[in-house]
Amino acid sequence: MPPPPRTRRWSWRSQAFRGVVYQIVTLALLLAAAGYLLHNTLDNMRLRGIQSGFDFITQPAGFAIGESMLPFDSSESYGKAYLVGLTNTLRVALAGIVAATTLGTLIGIGRLSRNLLVRTLCGAYVETIRNVPLLLQLFMWYFVLTELLPQIESALQPLPSVFFSKNGLQFPLPEWAPGHWGTLAGFGAGALAAWGWARLARLRRESTGQLLPVVIPGLGLVVALALLGWVLGGSPAALDLPEHTDVNVVGGGAVTPEYLTVLFGLSIYTAAYIAEVVRAGIQSVAFGQHEAAAALGLSRSHELRLVQLPQALRVIIPPLTSQYLNLIKNSSLAVAVGYPDLVSISATSLNQTGRAIECISLVMACYLTLSLLTSAVMNFYNRRARFKDR
C-alpha cells in the first residue's frame, strides 16, 4: 500500500514548526538590531552636521588617477573613479591568479621530484616565502624596482624596443586595425580546434589506450589559425614602438613599478601556498595508482598528467579556491605602495567627501561580489572535476 501522505503539524510539539519559529524570531531580532544601529548612527551624524548618502557618486571627483586602463579626468564622477579602481584591482588580481597558479603548480610538483637539488630548492622557496609577511615582501619588491634598477636614461633593454628601469616596463604595442578582427577570429577558432583535439585524444586513450600528444598540437592549432586569420585580415603589422629620448621613454605600452610590485608580490607569495596545495593533492592519490601506471609503462610525466593530477583535483580545487580568494583580498595591500586600486580610490574619496560609511560599503560590496563570483566559478569547475558514480 502507498504510504500515507505527509501532513504538516502546525503545533508547538512539532520540531520542524519550532525550528521555523526560532529562525523567524532570530531574523527579526537581527533586523531590529541593525535598524537600531542604523537609526542611531544617522542621528549622531545629523547632530554633528555630517552628510550621508550616495549622492556624491555623481559629483566630480576632483582628483587624477596615475594609472588606469580606462581614460579618466579629474572632472569625471566618483562613480567613474570607483570603476577605474575596480578595473585596476581586476587587472592585478587576474594576472596574479594565472602567474601564481602556474608557478605554484611547478613548485608543488618540484617538491616531489626525485632530484635532490630541485626538491630542496622548491622546499626552501615554500618555507621562506610563506613565513615572511606579504606586506614586507611588497616593500622589498618596491625597493628593488624603484631603487636598484637604473634610471630611465640608462634603462635596461633585454629585448629590442623593451625598456626596464625605475619608471617601469615599456614595451611595443600593436596598433589596432580592422584586420585584427581576423586574428581574433582565428584565435577563437584555434582554441575551439585545440579543445576538439584534446577531446579526441581523450576518447582515443579511453577506447584504445593509445596516447596522442595534446599540448604541442593544441598550441600549433591556435597559432596556425590565428596566423591564418591575420593573413586573411590583410596582415596588419603596425606597432607602437617605445622610443628612448634624452629624458624619458615615450610611446608603446607601459606598466608602472607599483603595478609590477603588487603583481610580483601577490604571485610569488600565493604561489608558495598553492605549491603546498598541489603537493598535498598529489600525495593524496593512493600509491597503488603509481604502481598501476608503472605497470602500464607510463613515463613519469604521463603518469603525473594522466593518472595523478586528474585524481588529485578533487583535493586541490577547494583549498585552491581559498587561495584565489586570499589573493583577490590581499590586493588591497596595493595601497601601501601607491598603486591606485579600489581601496586607494575609496580612501581618496573618503578624505574628500567625508562619507566614510558609504565609501567603505562600496568597497565591501565590490570585494564581496568578486569573491562570490570566484567561488561560483571554482565550484562549477569542482563539480566538473569530481568523480562521477556509474
CSV table of C-alpha atoms in Angstrom, one decimal:
chain,number,residue,atom,x,y,z
A,1,MET,CA,0.0,0.0,0.0
A,2,PRO,CA,1.2,3.5,-0.7
A,3,PRO,CA,2.4,5.4,2.4
A,4,PRO,CA,0.0,7.9,3.8
A,5,PRO,CA,0.5,11.5,2.6
A,6,ARG,CA,2.7,13.7,4.7
A,7,THR,CA,0.8,16.3,6.7
A,8,ARG,CA,2.2,19.4,8.3
A,9,ARG,CA,1.5,19.7,12.0
A,10,TRP,CA,1.5,23.4,12.9
A,11,SER,CA,1.8,22.8,16.6
A,12,TRP,CA,4.4,23.6,19.2
A,13,ARG,CA,5.1,19.9,19.6
A,14,SER,CA,6.4,19.7,16.1
A,15,GLN,CA,10.2,20.1,15.9
A,16,ALA,CA,10.0,21.5,12.4
A,17,PHE,CA,7.5,24.1,13.4
A,18,ARG,CA,9.6,25.2,16.4
A,19,GLY,CA,12.7,25.5,14.2
A,20,VAL,CA,10.8,27.8,11.8
A,21,VAL,CA,9.6,30.0,14.6
A,22,TYR,CA,13.1,30.2,16.1
A,23,GLN,CA,14.6,31.2,12.8
A,24,ILE,CA,11.9,33.9,12.3
A,25,VAL,CA,12.4,35.3,15.8
A,26,THR,CA,16.2,35.3,15.3
A,27,LEU,CA,15.9,37.1,11.9
A,28,ALA,CA,13.5,39.7,13.4
A,29,LEU,CA,15.9,40.4,16.3
A,30,LEU,CA,18.9,40.8,13.9
A,31,LEU,CA,16.9,43.2,11.6
A,32,ALA,CA,15.7,45.2,14.7
A,33,ALA,CA,19.3,45.5,15.9
A,34,ALA,CA,20.5,46.5,12.5
A,35,GLY,CA,17.7,49.1,12.3
A,36,TYR,CA,18.5,50.5,15.7
A,37,LEU,CA,22.2,50.8,14.9
A,38,LEU,CA,21.5,52.5,11.6
A,39,HIS,CA,19.0,54.9,13.1
A,40,ASN,CA,21.4,55.8,15.9
A,41,THR,CA,24.3,56.3,13.5
A,42,LEU,CA,22.2,58.6,11.3
A,43,ASP,CA,21.0,60.6,14.2
A,44,ASN,CA,24.6,61.1,15.5
A,45,MET,CA,25.8,62.1,12.1
A,46,ARG,CA,22.9,64.6,11.7
A,47,LEU,CA,23.7,66.1,15.1
A,48,ARG,CA,27.3,66.6,14.1
A,49,GLY,CA,26.5,68.0,10.7
A,50,ILE,CA,27.9,65.1,8.8
A,51,GLN,CA,26.2,64.5,5.5
A,52,SER,CA,25.2,61.0,4.4
A,53,GLY,CA,24.0,59.2,1.3
A,54,PHE,CA,25.4,58.1,-2.0
A,55,ASP,CA,24.6,61.3,-3.9
A,56,PHE,CA,28.4,62.0,-4.1
A,57,ILE,CA,28.7,59.2,-6.7
A,58,THR,CA,27.6,61.6,-9.5
A,59,GLN,CA,29.7,64.5,-8.3
A,60,PRO,CA,33.1,65.5,-9.9
A,61,ALA,CA,35.9,63.6,-8.3
A,62,GLY,CA,38.4,66.4,-8.5
A,63,PHE,CA,41.5,64.1,-8.4
A,64,ALA,CA,43.5,62.4,-11.1
A,65,ILE,CA,44.5,58.7,-11.2
A,66,GLY,CA,48.0,57.9,-12.1
A,67,GLU,CA,47.5,54.5,-13.7
A,68,SER,CA,44.3,53.5,-15.4
A,69,MET,CA,43.1,51.2,-18.2
A,70,LEU,CA,40.1,53.5,-18.7
A,71,PRO,CA,40.6,57.1,-19.6
A,72,PHE,CA,39.8,59.3,-16.6
A,73,ASP,CA,39.8,63.0,-15.9
A,74,SER,CA,39.5,64.8,-12.6
A,75,SER,CA,36.3,66.4,-13.8
A,76,GLU,CA,34.6,63.0,-14.0
A,77,SER,CA,32.4,61.5,-11.3
A,78,TYR,CA,33.3,59.5,-8.2
A,79,GLY,CA,31.5,56.6,-9.8
A,80,LYS,CA,33.8,56.6,-12.7
A,81,ALA,CA,36.8,56.7,-10.3
A,82,TYR,CA,35.5,53.7,-8.4
A,83,LEU,CA,35.1,51.9,-11.8
A,84,VAL,CA,38.7,52.7,-12.6
A,85,GLY,CA,39.8,51.4,-9.2
A,86,LEU,CA,37.9,48.2,-9.7
A,87,THR,CA,39.5,47.6,-13.1
A,88,ASN,CA,42.9,48.2,-11.6
A,89,THR,CA,42.1,45.6,-8.9
A,90,LEU,CA,40.9,43.1,-11.5
A,91,ARG,CA,43.9,43.8,-13.7
A,92,VAL,CA,46.4,42.8,-11.0
A,93,ALA,CA,44.2,40.0,-9.5
A,94,LEU,CA,43.5,38.1,-12.7
A,95,ALA,CA,47.2,38.3,-13.8
A,96,GLY,CA,48.3,37.3,-10.3
A,97,ILE,CA,46.0,34.2,-10.3
A,98,VAL,CA,47.4,33.0,-13.6
A,99,ALA,CA,51.0,33.6,-12.5
A,100,ALA,CA,50.6,32.2,-9.0
A,101,THR,CA,48.8,29.0,-10.4
A,102,THR,CA,51.5,28.4,-12.9
A,103,LEU,CA,54.4,29.0,-10.6
A,104,GLY,CA,52.8,27.2,-7.6
A,105,THR,CA,51.9,24.1,-9.7
A,106,LEU,CA,55.5,23.8,-10.9
A,107,ILE,CA,57.0,24.3,-7.4
A,108,GLY,CA,54.5,21.8,-5.9
A,109,ILE,CA,55.5,19.2,-8.5
A,110,GLY,CA,59.1,20.1,-7.9
A,111,ARG,CA,58.8,19.3,-4.2
A,112,LEU,CA,58.0,15.7,-5.2
A,113,SER,CA,60.9,15.5,-7.6
A,114,ARG,CA,63.5,12.7,-7.4
A,115,ASN,CA,66.2,15.3,-7.9
A,116,LEU,CA,67.6,16.3,-4.6
A,117,LEU,CA,68.6,19.8,-5.7
A,118,VAL,CA,65.2,20.6,-7.3
A,119,ARG,CA,63.3,19.2,-4.3
A,120,THR,CA,65.5,21.2,-1.8
A,121,LEU,CA,65.2,24.5,-3.7
A,122,CYS,CA,61.4,24.2,-4.0
A,123,GLY,CA,61.1,23.3,-0.3
A,124,ALA,CA,63.3,26.3,0.6
A,125,TYR,CA,61.2,28.6,-1.5
A,126,VAL,CA,57.9,27.5,0.1
A,127,GLU,CA,59.3,27.7,3.7
A,128,THR,CA,60.9,31.1,3.1
A,129,ILE,CA,58.0,32.9,1.3
A,130,ARG,CA,55.2,31.5,3.5
A,131,ASN,CA,56.9,32.8,6.7
A,132,VAL,CA,57.6,36.3,5.6
A,133,PRO,CA,54.6,38.7,5.8
A,134,LEU,CA,53.2,39.8,2.5
A,135,LEU,CA,53.4,43.5,3.3
A,136,LEU,CA,57.2,43.2,3.9
A,137,GLN,CA,57.6,41.4,0.6
A,138,LEU,CA,55.7,44.1,-1.2
A,139,PHE,CA,58.1,46.7,0.4
A,140,MET,CA,61.1,44.6,-0.7
A,141,TRP,CA,59.9,44.4,-4.3
A,142,TYR,CA,59.1,48.1,-4.3
A,143,PHE,CA,62.6,48.9,-3.1
A,144,VAL,CA,64.1,46.6,-5.8
A,145,LEU,CA,62.0,48.2,-8.6
A,146,THR,CA,62.5,51.8,-7.6
A,147,GLU,CA,66.0,51.9,-6.1
A,148,LEU,CA,68.1,49.1,-7.6
A,149,LEU,CA,67.0,49.4,-11.2
A,150,PRO,CA,68.8,52.1,-13.4
A,151,GLN,CA,67.4,55.5,-14.2
A,152,ILE,CA,65.3,55.9,-17.4
A,153,GLU,CA,68.3,57.5,-19.2
A,154,SER,CA,70.2,54.2,-18.9
A,155,ALA,CA,67.3,51.8,-18.9
A,156,LEU,CA,67.9,48.1,-19.3
A,157,GLN,CA,67.0,46.7,-22.8
A,158,PRO,CA,66.5,42.9,-22.5
A,159,LEU,CA,64.8,42.8,-26.0
A,160,PRO,CA,64.6,45.3,-28.9
A,161,SER,CA,62.3,48.2,-28.0
A,162,VAL,CA,61.8,46.9,-24.5
A,163,PHE,CA,63.0,49.2,-21.7
A,164,PHE,CA,63.1,48.3,-18.0
A,165,SER,CA,64.0,51.0,-15.4
A,166,LYS,CA,62.8,52.8,-12.3
A,167,ASN,CA,60.0,54.2,-14.4
A,168,GLY,CA,58.6,50.7,-15.0
A,169,LEU,CA,58.4,48.5,-18.1
A,170,GLN,CA,57.9,49.9,-21.6
A,171,PHE,CA,57.2,47.5,-24.5
A,172,PRO,CA,55.9,47.6,-28.1
A,173,LEU,CA,52.1,47.5,-28.5
A,174,PRO,CA,50.2,46.6,-31.7
A,175,GLU,CA,48.2,49.4,-33.2
A,176,TRP,CA,44.6,48.4,-33.7
A,177,ALA,CA,43.4,47.9,-37.3
A,178,PRO,CA,40.2,46.3,-38.7
A,179,GLY,CA,42.3,43.4,-39.9
A,180,HIS,CA,43.0,42.3,-36.3
A,181,TRP,CA,39.4,41.1,-36.2
A,182,GLY,CA,40.6,38.3,-38.4
A,183,THR,CA,43.4,37.5,-36.0
A,184,LEU,CA,40.9,37.3,-33.1
A,185,ALA,CA,38.5,35.1,-35.1
A,186,GLY,CA,41.4,32.8,-36.0
A,187,PHE,CA,42.5,32.7,-32.4
A,188,GLY,CA,39.0,31.7,-31.3
A,189,ALA,CA,38.8,29.1,-34.0
A,190,GLY,CA,42.2,27.7,-32.9
A,191,ALA,CA,41.0,27.5,-29.3
A,192,LEU,CA,38.0,25.5,-30.4
A,193,ALA,CA,40.1,23.3,-32.6
A,194,ALA,CA,42.5,22.7,-29.7
A,195,TRP,CA,39.7,21.8,-27.4
A,196,GLY,CA,38.3,19.3,-30.0
A,197,TRP,CA,41.7,17.8,-30.5
A,198,ALA,CA,42.1,17.3,-26.7
A,199,ARG,CA,38.7,15.7,-26.5
A,200,LEU,CA,39.5,13.4,-29.4
A,201,ALA,CA,42.8,12.4,-27.8
A,202,ARG,CA,41.0,11.6,-24.5
A,203,LEU,CA,38.4,9.5,-26.3
A,204,ARG,CA,41.1,7.6,-28.2
A,205,ARG,CA,43.0,7.0,-25.0
A,206,GLU,CA,39.9,5.7,-23.2
A,207,SER,CA,38.9,3.4,-26.1
A,208,THR,CA,42.2,2.1,-27.3
A,209,GLY,CA,44.8,3.1,-24.8
A,210,GLN,CA,46.8,5.0,-27.4
A,211,LEU,CA,48.4,8.2,-26.2
A,212,LEU,CA,48.2,11.2,-28.5
A,213,PRO,CA,50.1,14.4,-27.9
A,214,VAL,CA,47.8,17.2,-26.7
A,215,VAL,CA,49.8,20.3,-25.7
A,216,ILE,CA,52.0,20.8,-28.7
A,217,PRO,CA,49.3,20.1,-31.4
A,218,GLY,CA,46.9,22.3,-29.5
A,219,LEU,CA,49.3,25.2,-29.4
A,220,GLY,CA,50.1,24.6,-33.1
A,221,LEU,CA,46.4,24.8,-34.0
A,222,VAL,CA,45.9,28.1,-32.1
A,223,VAL,CA,49.0,29.7,-33.6
A,224,ALA,CA,48.3,28.4,-37.1
A,225,LEU,CA,44.7,29.5,-37.2
A,226,ALA,CA,45.5,32.9,-35.6
A,227,LEU,CA,48.2,33.4,-38.2
A,228,LEU,CA,45.8,32.5,-41.0
A,229,GLY,CA,43.2,35.0,-39.7
A,230,TRP,CA,45.9,37.6,-39.5
A,231,VAL,CA,46.9,37.0,-43.2
A,232,LEU,CA,43.3,37.0,-44.4
A,233,GLY,CA,42.7,40.2,-42.5
A,234,GLY,CA,45.4,42.0,-44.5
A,235,SER,CA,48.4,41.2,-42.3
A,236,PRO,CA,48.3,44.4,-40.2
A,237,ALA,CA,51.8,44.8,-38.7
A,238,ALA,CA,51.9,48.4,-37.4
A,239,LEU,CA,53.5,48.6,-33.9
A,240,ASP,CA,53.6,51.5,-31.5
A,241,LEU,CA,57.2,51.3,-30.5
A,242,PRO,CA,58.6,53.0,-27.4
A,243,GLU,CA,61.3,55.5,-28.2
A,244,HIS,CA,64.1,56.5,-25.9
A,245,THR,CA,64.5,60.2,-25.7
A,246,ASP,CA,67.0,62.2,-23.6
A,247,VAL,CA,64.8,62.3,-20.5
A,248,ASN,CA,62.1,59.7,-21.0
A,249,VAL,CA,60.7,56.8,-23.0
A,250,VAL,CA,57.6,57.7,-25.0
A,251,GLY,CA,55.2,55.6,-26.9
A,252,GLY,CA,54.2,51.9,-26.7
A,253,GLY,CA,52.7,50.2,-23.7
A,254,ALA,CA,53.9,50.6,-20.2
A,255,VAL,CA,53.3,49.3,-16.7
A,256,THR,CA,54.4,51.2,-13.6
A,257,PRO,CA,56.7,49.9,-10.8
A,258,GLU,CA,53.7,50.0,-8.5
A,259,TYR,CA,51.8,47.6,-10.6
A,260,LEU,CA,54.8,45.3,-11.0
A,261,THR,CA,55.4,45.4,-7.3
A,262,VAL,CA,51.9,44.2,-6.5
A,263,LEU,CA,51.9,41.6,-9.3
A,264,PHE,CA,55.2,40.1,-8.2
A,265,GLY,CA,54.4,40.2,-4.5
A,266,LEU,CA,51.0,38.6,-4.8
A,267,SER,CA,52.0,36.0,-7.4
A,268,ILE,CA,55.2,34.8,-5.5
A,269,TYR,CA,53.5,34.9,-2.1
A,270,THR,CA,50.4,33.0,-3.2
A,271,ALA,CA,52.4,30.5,-5.3
A,272,ALA,CA,54.0,29.2,-2.1
A,273,TYR,CA,50.6,28.2,-0.7
A,274,ILE,CA,49.4,26.8,-4.0
A,275,ALA,CA,52.6,24.7,-4.2
A,276,GLU,CA,51.6,23.0,-0.9
A,277,VAL,CA,48.1,22.5,-2.1
A,278,VAL,CA,49.3,20.8,-5.2
A,279,ARG,CA,51.8,18.7,-3.3
A,280,ALA,CA,49.2,17.5,-0.8
A,281,GLY,CA,46.8,16.8,-3.6
A,282,ILE,CA,49.2,14.6,-5.5
A,283,GLN,CA,50.3,12.8,-2.3
A,284,SER,CA,46.6,12.0,-1.5
A,285,VAL,CA,46.4,9.7,-4.5
A,286,ALA,CA,46.8,6.1,-3.5
A,287,PHE,CA,50.3,4.6,-4.1
A,288,GLY,CA,48.6,1.8,-6.0
A,289,GLN,CA,47.8,4.3,-8.8
A,290,HIS,CA,51.6,4.9,-9.2
A,291,GLU,CA,52.2,1.1,-9.3
A,292,ALA,CA,49.4,0.7,-11.9
A,293,ALA,CA,50.9,3.4,-14.1
A,294,ALA,CA,54.3,1.9,-13.8
A,295,ALA,CA,52.9,-1.5,-14.8
A,296,LEU,CA,51.4,0.1,-17.9
A,297,GLY,CA,54.8,1.5,-18.9
A,298,LEU,CA,53.8,5.2,-18.5
A,299,SER,CA,56.6,7.7,-18.2
A,300,ARG,CA,56.8,9.9,-15.1
A,301,SER,CA,55.3,12.9,-17.0
A,302,HIS,CA,52.5,10.8,-18.4
A,303,GLU,CA,51.7,9.3,-15.0
A,304,LEU,CA,51.6,12.8,-13.5
A,305,ARG,CA,49.4,14.2,-16.2
A,306,LEU,CA,47.0,11.3,-16.9
A,307,VAL,CA,46.8,9.5,-13.6
A,308,GLN,CA,47.8,11.6,-10.6
A,309,LEU,CA,46.7,15.1,-11.3
A,310,PRO,CA,43.2,14.2,-12.5
A,311,GLN,CA,42.6,12.3,-9.3
A,312,ALA,CA,44.2,15.0,-7.2
A,313,LEU,CA,41.9,17.7,-8.5
A,314,ARG,CA,39.1,16.7,-6.1
A,315,VAL,CA,41.5,17.5,-3.2
A,316,ILE,CA,43.2,20.5,-4.9
A,317,ILE,CA,40.3,22.6,-6.0
A,318,PRO,CA,38.6,23.5,-2.7
A,319,PRO,CA,41.8,24.9,-1.0
A,320,LEU,CA,42.9,26.4,-4.3
A,321,THR,CA,39.6,28.4,-4.3
A,322,SER,CA,40.6,29.8,-0.9
A,323,GLN,CA,44.0,30.9,-2.2
A,324,TYR,CA,42.4,32.7,-5.1
A,325,LEU,CA,40.1,34.5,-2.7
A,326,ASN,CA,43.0,35.4,-0.5
A,327,LEU,CA,44.9,36.8,-3.5
A,328,ILE,CA,42.0,39.0,-4.5
A,329,LYS,CA,41.5,40.3,-1.0
A,330,ASN,CA,45.3,40.7,-0.4
A,331,SER,CA,45.4,43.0,-3.5
A,332,SER,CA,44.0,45.7,-1.1
A,333,LEU,CA,47.6,46.0,0.3
A,334,ALA,CA,48.4,47.7,-3.0
A,335,VAL,CA,47.6,51.0,-1.3
A,336,ALA,CA,50.8,50.6,0.7
A,337,VAL,CA,53.0,51.1,-2.4
A,338,GLY,CA,50.8,53.7,-4.1
A,339,TYR,CA,49.0,51.5,-6.7
A,340,PRO,CA,45.6,53.1,-7.4
A,341,ASP,CA,43.4,50.1,-6.7
A,342,LEU,CA,39.9,50.1,-5.3
A,343,VAL,CA,40.9,50.7,-1.7
A,344,SER,CA,43.2,53.6,-2.7
A,345,ILE,CA,40.4,55.3,-4.7
A,346,SER,CA,38.0,54.8,-1.9
A,347,ALA,CA,40.4,56.3,0.7
A,348,THR,CA,40.9,59.4,-1.5
A,349,SER,CA,37.1,59.7,-2.0
A,350,LEU,CA,36.5,59.3,1.8
A,351,ASN,CA,39.0,62.1,2.6
A,352,GLN,CA,37.4,64.5,0.1
A,353,THR,CA,33.7,63.7,0.8
A,354,GLY,CA,33.7,62.5,4.5
A,355,ARG,CA,31.2,59.7,3.5
A,356,ALA,CA,33.1,57.0,5.5
A,357,ILE,CA,30.2,54.5,5.7
A,358,GLU,CA,29.2,54.9,2.1
A,359,CYS,CA,32.8,54.6,0.8
A,360,ILE,CA,33.6,51.6,2.9
A,361,SER,CA,30.3,50.0,1.9
A,362,LEU,CA,31.1,50.3,-1.8
A,363,VAL,CA,34.5,48.7,-1.2
A,364,MET,CA,32.9,45.8,0.8
A,365,ALA,CA,30.3,45.3,-1.9
A,366,CYS,CA,32.9,45.1,-4.7
A,367,TYR,CA,35.1,42.6,-2.8
A,368,LEU,CA,32.1,40.6,-1.8
A,369,THR,CA,30.9,40.4,-5.4
A,370,LEU,CA,34.4,39.4,-6.7
A,371,SER,CA,34.7,36.7,-4.0
A,372,LEU,CA,31.3,35.2,-4.7
A,373,LEU,CA,31.9,35.2,-8.5
A,374,THR,CA,35.3,33.5,-7.9
A,375,SER,CA,33.7,30.9,-5.6
A,376,ALA,CA,30.9,30.3,-8.1
A,377,VAL,CA,33.3,29.7,-11.0
A,378,MET,CA,35.5,27.4,-8.9
A,379,ASN,CA,32.5,25.4,-7.6
A,380,PHE,CA,31.3,24.9,-11.1
A,381,TYR,CA,34.8,23.6,-12.0
A,382,ASN,CA,34.9,21.4,-8.9
A,383,ARG,CA,31.6,19.8,-9.9
A,384,ARG,CA,33.1,19.1,-13.4
A,385,ALA,CA,36.2,17.6,-11.9
A,386,ARG,CA,34.8,15.4,-9.2
A,387,PHE,CA,34.4,11.6,-9.6
A,388,LYS,CA,31.0,10.6,-11.1
A,389,ASP,CA,29.4,7.4,-9.9
A,390,ARG,CA,28.3,4.9,-12.5
